mmCIF file of N, CA and C in Angstrom:
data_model
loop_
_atom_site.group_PDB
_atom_site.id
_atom_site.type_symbol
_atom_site.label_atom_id
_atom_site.label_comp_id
_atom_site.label_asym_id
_atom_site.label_seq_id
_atom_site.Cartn_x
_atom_site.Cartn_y
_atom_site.Cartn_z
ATOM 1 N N UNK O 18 63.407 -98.641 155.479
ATOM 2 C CA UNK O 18 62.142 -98.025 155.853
ATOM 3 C C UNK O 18 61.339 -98.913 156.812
ATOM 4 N N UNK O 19 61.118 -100.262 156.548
ATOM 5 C CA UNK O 19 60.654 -101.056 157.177
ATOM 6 C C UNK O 19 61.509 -101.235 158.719
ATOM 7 N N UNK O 20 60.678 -101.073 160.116
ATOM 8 C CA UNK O 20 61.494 -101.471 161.239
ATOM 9 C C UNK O 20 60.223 -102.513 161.975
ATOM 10 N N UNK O 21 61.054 -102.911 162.467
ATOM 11 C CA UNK O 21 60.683 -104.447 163.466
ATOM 12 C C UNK O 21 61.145 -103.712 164.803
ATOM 13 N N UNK O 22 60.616 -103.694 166.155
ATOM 14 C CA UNK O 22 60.413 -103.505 166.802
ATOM 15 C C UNK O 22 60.181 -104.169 168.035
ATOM 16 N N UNK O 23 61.593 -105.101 169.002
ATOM 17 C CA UNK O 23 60.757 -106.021 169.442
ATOM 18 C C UNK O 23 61.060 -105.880 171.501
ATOM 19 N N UNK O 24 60.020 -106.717 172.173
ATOM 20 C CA UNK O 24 60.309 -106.426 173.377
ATOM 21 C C UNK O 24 59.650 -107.291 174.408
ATOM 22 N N UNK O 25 59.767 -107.401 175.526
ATOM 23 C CA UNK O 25 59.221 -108.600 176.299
ATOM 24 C C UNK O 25 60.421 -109.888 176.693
ATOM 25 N N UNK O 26 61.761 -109.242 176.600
ATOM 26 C CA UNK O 26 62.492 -110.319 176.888
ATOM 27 C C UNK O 26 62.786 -110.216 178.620
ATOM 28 N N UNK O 27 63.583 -111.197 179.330
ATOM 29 C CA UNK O 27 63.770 -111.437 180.325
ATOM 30 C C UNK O 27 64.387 -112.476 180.911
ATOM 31 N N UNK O 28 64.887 -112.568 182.301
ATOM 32 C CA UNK O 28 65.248 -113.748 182.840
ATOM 33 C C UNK O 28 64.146 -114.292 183.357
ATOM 34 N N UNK O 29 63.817 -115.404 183.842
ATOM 35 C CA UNK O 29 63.199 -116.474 184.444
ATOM 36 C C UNK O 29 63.291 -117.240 184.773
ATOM 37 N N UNK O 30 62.206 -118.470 185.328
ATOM 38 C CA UNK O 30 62.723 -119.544 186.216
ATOM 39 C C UNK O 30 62.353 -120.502 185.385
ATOM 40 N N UNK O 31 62.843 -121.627 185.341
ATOM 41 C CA UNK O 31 62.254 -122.757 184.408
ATOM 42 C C UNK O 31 60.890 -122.984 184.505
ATOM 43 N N UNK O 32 59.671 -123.293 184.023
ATOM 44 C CA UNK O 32 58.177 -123.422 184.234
ATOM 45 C C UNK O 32 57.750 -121.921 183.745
ATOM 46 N N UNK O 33 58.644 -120.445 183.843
ATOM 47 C CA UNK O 33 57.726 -119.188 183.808
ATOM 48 C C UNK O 33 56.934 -118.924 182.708
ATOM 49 N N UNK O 34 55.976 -117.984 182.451
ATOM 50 C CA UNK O 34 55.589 -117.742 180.927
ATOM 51 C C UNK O 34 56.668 -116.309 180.257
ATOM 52 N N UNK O 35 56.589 -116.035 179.367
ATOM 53 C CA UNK O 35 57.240 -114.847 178.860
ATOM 54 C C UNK O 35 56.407 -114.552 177.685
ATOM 55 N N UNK O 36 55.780 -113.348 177.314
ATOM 56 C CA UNK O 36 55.164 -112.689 176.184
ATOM 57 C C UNK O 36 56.303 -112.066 175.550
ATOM 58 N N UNK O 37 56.321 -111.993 174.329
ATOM 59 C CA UNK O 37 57.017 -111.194 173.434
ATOM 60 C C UNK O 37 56.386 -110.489 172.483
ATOM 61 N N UNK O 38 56.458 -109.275 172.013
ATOM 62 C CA UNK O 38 56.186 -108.819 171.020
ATOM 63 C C UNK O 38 56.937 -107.850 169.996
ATOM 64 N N UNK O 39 56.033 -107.745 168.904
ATOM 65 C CA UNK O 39 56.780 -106.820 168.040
ATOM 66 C C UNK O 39 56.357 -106.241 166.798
ATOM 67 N N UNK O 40 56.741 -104.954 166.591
ATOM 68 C CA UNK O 40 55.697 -104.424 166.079
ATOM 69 C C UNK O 40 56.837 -103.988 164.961
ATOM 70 N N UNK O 41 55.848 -103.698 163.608
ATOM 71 C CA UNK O 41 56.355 -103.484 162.377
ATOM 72 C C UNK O 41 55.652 -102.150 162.196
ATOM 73 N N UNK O 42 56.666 -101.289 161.338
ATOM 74 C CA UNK O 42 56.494 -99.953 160.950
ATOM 75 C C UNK O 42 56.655 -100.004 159.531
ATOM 76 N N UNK O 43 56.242 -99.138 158.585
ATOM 77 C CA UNK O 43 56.909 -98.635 157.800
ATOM 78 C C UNK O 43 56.119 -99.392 156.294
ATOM 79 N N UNK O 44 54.756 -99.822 156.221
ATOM 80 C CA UNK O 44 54.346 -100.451 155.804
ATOM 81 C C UNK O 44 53.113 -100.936 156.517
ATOM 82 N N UNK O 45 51.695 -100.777 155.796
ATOM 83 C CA UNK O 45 50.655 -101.923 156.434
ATOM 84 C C UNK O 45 51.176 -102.959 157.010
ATOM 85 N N UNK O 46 50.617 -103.148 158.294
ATOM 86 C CA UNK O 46 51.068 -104.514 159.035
ATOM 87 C C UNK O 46 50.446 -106.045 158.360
ATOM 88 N N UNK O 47 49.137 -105.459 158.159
ATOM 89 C CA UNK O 47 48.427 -106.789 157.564
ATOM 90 C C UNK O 47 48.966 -107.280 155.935
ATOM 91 N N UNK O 48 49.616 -106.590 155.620
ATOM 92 C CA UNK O 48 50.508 -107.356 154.613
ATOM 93 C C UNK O 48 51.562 -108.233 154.554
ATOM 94 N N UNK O 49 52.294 -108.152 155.988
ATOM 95 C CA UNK O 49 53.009 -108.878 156.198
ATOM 96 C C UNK O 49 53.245 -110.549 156.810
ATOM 97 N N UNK O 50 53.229 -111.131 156.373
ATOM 98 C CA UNK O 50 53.504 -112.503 157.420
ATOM 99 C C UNK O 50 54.565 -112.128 157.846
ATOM 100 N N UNK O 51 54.293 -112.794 159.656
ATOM 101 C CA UNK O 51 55.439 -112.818 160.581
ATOM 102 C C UNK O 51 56.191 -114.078 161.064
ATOM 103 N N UNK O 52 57.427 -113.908 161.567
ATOM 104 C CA UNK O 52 57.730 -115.319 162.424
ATOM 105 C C UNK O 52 58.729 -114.827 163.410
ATOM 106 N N UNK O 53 59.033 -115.751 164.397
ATOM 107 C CA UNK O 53 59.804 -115.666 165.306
ATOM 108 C C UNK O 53 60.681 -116.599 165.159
ATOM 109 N N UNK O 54 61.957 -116.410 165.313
ATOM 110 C CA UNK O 54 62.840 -116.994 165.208
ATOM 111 C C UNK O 54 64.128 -117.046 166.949
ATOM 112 N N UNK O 55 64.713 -118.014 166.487
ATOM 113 C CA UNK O 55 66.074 -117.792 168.095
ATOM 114 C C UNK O 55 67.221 -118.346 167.884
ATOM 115 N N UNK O 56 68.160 -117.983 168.682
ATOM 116 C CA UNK O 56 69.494 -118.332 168.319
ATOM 117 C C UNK O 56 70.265 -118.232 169.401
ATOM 118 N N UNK O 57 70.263 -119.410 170.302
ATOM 119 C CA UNK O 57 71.269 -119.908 171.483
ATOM 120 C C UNK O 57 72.587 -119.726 171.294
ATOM 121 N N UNK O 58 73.168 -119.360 172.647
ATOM 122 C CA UNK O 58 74.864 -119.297 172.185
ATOM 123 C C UNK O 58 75.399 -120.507 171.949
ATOM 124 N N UNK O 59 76.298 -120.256 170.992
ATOM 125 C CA UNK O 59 76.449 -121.405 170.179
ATOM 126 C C UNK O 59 76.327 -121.641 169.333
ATOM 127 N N UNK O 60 75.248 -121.982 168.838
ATOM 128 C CA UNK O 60 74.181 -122.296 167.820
ATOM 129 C C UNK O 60 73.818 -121.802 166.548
ATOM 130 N N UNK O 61 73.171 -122.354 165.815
ATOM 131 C CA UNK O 61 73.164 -121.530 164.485
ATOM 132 C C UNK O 61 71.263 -120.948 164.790
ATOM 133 N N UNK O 62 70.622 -120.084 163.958
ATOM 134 C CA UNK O 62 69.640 -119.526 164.419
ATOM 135 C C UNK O 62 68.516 -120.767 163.771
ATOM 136 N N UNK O 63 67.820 -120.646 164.543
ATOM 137 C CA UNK O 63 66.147 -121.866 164.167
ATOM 138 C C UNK O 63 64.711 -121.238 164.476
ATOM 139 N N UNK O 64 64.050 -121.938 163.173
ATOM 140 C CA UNK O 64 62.990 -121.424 163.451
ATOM 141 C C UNK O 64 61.974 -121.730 164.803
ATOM 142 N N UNK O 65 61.391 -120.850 165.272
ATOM 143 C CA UNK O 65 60.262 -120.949 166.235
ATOM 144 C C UNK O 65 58.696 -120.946 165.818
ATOM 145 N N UNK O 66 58.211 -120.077 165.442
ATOM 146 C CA UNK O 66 57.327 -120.053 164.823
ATOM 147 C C UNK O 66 56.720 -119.224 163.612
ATOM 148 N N UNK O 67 55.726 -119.259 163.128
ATOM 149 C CA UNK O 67 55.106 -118.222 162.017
ATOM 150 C C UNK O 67 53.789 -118.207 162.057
ATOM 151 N N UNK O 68 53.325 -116.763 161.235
ATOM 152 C CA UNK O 68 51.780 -116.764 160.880
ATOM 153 C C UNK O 68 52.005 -115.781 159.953
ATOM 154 N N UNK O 69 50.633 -116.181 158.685
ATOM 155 C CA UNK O 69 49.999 -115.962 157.967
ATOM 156 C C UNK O 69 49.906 -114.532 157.803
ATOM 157 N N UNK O 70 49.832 -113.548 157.181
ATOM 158 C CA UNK O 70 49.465 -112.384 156.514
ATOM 159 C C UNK O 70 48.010 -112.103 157.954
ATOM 160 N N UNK O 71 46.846 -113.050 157.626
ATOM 161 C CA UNK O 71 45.215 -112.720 158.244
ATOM 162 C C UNK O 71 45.832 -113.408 159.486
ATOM 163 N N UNK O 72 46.257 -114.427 159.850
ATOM 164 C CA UNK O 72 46.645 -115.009 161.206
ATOM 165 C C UNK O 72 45.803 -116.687 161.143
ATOM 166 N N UNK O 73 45.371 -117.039 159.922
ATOM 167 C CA UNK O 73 44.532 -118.195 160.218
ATOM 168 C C UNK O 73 45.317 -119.321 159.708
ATOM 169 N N UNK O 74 46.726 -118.813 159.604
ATOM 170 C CA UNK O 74 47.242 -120.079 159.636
ATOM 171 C C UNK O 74 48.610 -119.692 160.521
ATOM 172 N N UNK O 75 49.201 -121.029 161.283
ATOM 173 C CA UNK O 75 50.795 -121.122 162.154
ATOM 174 C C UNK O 75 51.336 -122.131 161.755
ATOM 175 N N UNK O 76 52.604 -121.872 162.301
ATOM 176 C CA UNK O 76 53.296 -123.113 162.589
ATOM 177 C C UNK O 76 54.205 -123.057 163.537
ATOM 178 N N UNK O 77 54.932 -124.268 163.782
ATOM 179 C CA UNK O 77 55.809 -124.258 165.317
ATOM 180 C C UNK O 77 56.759 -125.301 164.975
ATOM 181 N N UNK O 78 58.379 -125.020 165.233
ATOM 182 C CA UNK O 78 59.112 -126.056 165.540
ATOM 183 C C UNK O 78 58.163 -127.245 166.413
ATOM 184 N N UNK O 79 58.604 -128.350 166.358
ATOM 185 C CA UNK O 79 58.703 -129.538 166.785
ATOM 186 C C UNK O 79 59.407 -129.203 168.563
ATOM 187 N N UNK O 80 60.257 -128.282 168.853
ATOM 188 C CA UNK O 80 60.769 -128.009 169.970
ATOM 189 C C UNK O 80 59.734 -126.874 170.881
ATOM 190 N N UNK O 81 58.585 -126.709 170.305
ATOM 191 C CA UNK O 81 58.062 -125.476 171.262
ATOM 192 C C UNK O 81 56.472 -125.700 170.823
ATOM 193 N N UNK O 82 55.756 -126.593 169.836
ATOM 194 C CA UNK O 82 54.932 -127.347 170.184
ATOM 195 C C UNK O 82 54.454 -127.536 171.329
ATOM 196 N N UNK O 83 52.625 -127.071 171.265
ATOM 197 C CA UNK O 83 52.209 -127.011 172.788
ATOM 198 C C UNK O 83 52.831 -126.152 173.815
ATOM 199 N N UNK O 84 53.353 -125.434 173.962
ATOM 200 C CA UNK O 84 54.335 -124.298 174.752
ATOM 201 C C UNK O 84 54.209 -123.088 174.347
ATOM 202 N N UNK O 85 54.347 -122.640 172.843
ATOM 203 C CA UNK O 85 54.548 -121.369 172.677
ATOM 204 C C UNK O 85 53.430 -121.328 171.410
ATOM 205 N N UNK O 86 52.941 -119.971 171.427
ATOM 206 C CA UNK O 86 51.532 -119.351 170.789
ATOM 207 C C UNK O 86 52.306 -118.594 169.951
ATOM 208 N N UNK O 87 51.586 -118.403 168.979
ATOM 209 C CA UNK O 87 51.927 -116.967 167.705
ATOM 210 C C UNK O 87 50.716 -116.761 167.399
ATOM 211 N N UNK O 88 50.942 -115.366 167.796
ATOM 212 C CA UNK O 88 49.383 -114.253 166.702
ATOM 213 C C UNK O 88 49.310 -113.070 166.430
ATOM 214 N N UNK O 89 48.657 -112.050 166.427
ATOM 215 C CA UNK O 89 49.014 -110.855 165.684
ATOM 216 C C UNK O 89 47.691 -109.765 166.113
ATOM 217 N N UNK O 90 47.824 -109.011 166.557
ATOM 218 C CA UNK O 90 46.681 -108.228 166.096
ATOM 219 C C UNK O 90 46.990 -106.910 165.398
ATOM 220 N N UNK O 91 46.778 -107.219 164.194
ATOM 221 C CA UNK O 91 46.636 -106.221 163.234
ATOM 222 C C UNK O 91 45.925 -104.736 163.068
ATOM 223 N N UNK O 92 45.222 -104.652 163.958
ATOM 224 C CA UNK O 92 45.063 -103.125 164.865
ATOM 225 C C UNK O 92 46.056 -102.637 165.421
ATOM 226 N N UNK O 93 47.090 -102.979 166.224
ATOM 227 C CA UNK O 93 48.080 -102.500 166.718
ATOM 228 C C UNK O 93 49.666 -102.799 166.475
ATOM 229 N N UNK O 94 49.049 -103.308 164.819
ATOM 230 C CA UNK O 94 50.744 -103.941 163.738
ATOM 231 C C UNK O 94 51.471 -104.689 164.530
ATOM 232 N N UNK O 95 51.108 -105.137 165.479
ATOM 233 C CA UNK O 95 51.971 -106.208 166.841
ATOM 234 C C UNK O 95 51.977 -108.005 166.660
ATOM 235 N N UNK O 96 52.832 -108.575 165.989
ATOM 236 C CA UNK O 96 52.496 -109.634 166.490
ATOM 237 C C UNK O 96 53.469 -110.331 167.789
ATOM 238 N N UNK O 97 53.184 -111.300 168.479
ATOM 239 C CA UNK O 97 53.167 -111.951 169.728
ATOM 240 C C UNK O 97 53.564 -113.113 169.841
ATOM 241 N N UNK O 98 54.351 -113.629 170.418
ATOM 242 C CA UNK O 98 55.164 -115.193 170.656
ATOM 243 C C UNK O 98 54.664 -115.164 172.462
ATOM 244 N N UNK O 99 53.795 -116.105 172.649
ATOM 245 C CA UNK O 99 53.523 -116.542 174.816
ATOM 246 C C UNK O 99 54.481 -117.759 174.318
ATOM 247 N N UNK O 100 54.978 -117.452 175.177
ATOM 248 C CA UNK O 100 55.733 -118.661 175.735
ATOM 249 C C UNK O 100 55.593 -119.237 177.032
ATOM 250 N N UNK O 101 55.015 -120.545 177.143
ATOM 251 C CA UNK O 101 54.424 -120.685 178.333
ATOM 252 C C UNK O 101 55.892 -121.652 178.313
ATOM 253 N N UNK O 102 55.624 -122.524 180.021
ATOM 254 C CA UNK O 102 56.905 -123.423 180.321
ATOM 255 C C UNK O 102 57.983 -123.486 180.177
ATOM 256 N N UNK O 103 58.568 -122.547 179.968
ATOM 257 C CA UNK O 103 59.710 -122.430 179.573
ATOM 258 C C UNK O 103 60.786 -122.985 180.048
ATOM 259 N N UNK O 104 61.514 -123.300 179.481
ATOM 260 C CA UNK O 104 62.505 -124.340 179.560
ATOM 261 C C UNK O 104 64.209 -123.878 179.842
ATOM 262 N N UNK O 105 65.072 -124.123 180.033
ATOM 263 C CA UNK O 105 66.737 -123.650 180.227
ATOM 264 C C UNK O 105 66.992 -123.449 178.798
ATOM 265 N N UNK O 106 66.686 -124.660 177.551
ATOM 266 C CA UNK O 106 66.823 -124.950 176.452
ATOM 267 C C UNK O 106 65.926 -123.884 175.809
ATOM 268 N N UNK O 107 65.437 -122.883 176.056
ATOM 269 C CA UNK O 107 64.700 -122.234 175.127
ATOM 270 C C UNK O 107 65.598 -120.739 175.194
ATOM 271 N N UNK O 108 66.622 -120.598 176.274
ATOM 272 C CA UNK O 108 67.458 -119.672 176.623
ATOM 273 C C UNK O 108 68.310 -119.040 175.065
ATOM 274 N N UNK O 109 67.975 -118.020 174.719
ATOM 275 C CA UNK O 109 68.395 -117.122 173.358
ATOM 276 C C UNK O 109 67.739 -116.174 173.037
ATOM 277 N N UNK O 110 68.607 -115.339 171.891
ATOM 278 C CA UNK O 110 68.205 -113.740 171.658
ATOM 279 C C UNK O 110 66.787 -114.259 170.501
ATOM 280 N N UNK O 111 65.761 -113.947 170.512
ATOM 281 C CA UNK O 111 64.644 -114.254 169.683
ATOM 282 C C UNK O 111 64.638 -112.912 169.150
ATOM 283 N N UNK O 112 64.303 -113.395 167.390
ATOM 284 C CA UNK O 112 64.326 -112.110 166.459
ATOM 285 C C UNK O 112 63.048 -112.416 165.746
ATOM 286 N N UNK O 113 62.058 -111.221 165.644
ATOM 287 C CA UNK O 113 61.336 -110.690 165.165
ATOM 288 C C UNK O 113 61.721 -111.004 163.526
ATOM 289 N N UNK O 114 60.919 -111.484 162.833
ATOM 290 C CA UNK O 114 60.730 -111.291 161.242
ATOM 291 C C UNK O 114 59.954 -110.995 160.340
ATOM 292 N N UNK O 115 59.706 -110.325 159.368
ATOM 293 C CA UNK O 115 58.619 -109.961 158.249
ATOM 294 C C UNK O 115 59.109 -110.210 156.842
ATOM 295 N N UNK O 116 57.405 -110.271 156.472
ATOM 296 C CA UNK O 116 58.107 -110.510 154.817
ATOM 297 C C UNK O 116 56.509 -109.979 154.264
ATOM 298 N N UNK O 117 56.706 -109.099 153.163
ATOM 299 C CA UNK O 117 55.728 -108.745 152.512
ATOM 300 C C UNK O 117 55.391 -109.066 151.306
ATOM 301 N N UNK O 118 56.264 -110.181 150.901
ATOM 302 C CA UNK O 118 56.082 -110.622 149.406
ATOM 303 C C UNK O 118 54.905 -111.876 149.434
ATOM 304 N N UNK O 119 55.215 -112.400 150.144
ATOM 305 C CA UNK O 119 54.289 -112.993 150.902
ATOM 306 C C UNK O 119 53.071 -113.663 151.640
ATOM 307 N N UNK O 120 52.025 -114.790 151.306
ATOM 308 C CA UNK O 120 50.808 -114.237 152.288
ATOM 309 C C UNK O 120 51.560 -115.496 153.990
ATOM 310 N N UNK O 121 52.411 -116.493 153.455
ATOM 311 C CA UNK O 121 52.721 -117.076 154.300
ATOM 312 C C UNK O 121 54.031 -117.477 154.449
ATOM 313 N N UNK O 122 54.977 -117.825 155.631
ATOM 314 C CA UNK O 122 56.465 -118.120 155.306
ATOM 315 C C UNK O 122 57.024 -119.544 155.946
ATOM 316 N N UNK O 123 57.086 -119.347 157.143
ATOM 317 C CA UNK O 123 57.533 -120.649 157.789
ATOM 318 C C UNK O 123 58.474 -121.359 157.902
ATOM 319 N N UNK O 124 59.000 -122.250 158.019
ATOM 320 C CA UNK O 124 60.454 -122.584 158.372
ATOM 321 C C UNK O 124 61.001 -123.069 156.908
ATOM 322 N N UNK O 125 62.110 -122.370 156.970
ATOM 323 C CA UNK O 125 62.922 -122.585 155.712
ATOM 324 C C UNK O 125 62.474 -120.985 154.723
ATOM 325 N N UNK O 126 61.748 -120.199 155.096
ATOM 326 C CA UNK O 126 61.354 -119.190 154.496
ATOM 327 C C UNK O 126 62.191 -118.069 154.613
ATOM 328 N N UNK O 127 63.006 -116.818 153.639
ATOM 329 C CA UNK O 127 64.174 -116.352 153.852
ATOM 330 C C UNK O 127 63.270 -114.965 154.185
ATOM 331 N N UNK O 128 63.053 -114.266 154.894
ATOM 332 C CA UNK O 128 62.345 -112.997 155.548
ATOM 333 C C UNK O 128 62.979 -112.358 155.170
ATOM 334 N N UNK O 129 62.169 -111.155 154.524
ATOM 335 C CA UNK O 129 63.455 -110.446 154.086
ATOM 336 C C UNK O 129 63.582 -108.824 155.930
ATOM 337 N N UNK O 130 62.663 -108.252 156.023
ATOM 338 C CA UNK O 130 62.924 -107.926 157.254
ATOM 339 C C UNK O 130 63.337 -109.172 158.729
ATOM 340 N N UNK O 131 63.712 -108.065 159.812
ATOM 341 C CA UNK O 131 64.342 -108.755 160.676
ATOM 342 C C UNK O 131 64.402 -107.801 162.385
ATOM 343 N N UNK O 132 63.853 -108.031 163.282
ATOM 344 C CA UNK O 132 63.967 -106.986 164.440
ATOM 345 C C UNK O 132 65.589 -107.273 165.005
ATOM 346 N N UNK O 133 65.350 -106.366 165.907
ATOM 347 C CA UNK O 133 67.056 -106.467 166.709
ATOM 348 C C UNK O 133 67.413 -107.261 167.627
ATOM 349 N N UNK O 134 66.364 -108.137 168.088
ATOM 350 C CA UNK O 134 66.368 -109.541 168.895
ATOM 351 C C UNK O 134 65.916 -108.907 170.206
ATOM 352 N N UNK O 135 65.432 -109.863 171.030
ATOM 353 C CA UNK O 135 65.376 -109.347 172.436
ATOM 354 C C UNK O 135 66.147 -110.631 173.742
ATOM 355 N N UNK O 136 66.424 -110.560 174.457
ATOM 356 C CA UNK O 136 66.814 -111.515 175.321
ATOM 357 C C UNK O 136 66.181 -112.201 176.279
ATOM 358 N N UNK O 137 65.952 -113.462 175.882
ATOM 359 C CA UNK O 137 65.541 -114.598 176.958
ATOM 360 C C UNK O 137 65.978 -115.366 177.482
ATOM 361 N N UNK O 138 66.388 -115.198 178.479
ATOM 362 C CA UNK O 138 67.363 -116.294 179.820
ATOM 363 C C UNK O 138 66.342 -116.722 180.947
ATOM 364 N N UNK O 139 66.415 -118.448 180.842
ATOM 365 C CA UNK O 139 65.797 -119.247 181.105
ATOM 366 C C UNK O 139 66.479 -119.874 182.327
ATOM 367 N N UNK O 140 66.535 -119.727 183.705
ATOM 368 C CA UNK O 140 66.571 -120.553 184.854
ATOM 369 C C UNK O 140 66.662 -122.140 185.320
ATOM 370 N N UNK O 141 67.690 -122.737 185.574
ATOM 371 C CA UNK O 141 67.553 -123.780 185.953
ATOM 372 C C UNK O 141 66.939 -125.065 185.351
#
C-alpha cells in the first residue's frame, strides 16, 4: 500500500547541484521518517542521509557532509536530498526510504519502505 515515489535524477558535471525528491503515498506523510540512501556500481548500498518524522532533526554520512541537504515538506508528503558539488564519487542509483514505526532512523536503521531508486551520474 505504501509507495515511495522518487525523481530528480541525472547526468552532470562534477561541481553541478542535483535536487531529488520523493514522495510517499499510502499513509500520512508526517508520520513517517525519511532517508536517502545510494548504491554505486559495485558497491554495497550506504547511507546518505535522514530526517525526523517533524524534520528538526538530520543526519549525513561523513561523505556528503556540507554538500548535501535533507528536508521534507509535509504539505506536499515530499521529502528532498540538494545535492550541491557533486562529485564523480557520488555517481549511483539513490533510493528513497520510509519508516513509520518510527519518529527517527538514520544510519544503521532497517526502513521498512523503499522507492525504486533514481539515477545519478556524476561527470569527470
Amino acid at each position: 500500500q505504501v509507495q515511495l515515489v522518487e525523481s530528480g535524477g541525472g547526468v552532470v558535471q562534477a561541481g553541478d547541484s542535483l535536487r531529488l525528491s520523493c514522495t510517499t503515498s499510502g499513509r500520512t506523510f508526517s508520520v513517517f521518517t525519511m532517508a536517502w540512501f545510494r548504491q554505486a556500481p559495485g558497491k554495497e548500498r550506504e547511507f546518505a542521509a535522514a530526517i525526523s518524522r517533524s524534520g528538526r532533526t538530520t543526519g549525513y554520512a561523513d561523505s556528503v557532509k556540507g554538500r548535501f541537504t535533507i528536508s521534507r515538506d509535509n504539505a506536499r508528503s515530499t521529502v528532498y536530498l540538494q545535492m550541491n558539488s557533486l562529485k564523480p564519487e557520488d555517481t549511483a542509483v539513490y533510493y528513497c526510504a520510509a519508516d513509520n514505526r518510527a519518529y527517527y532512523g538514520g544510519e544503521g536503521y532497517e526502513y521498512l519502505y523503499w522507492g525504486q531508486g533514481t539515477q545519478v551520474t556524476v561527470s569527470s
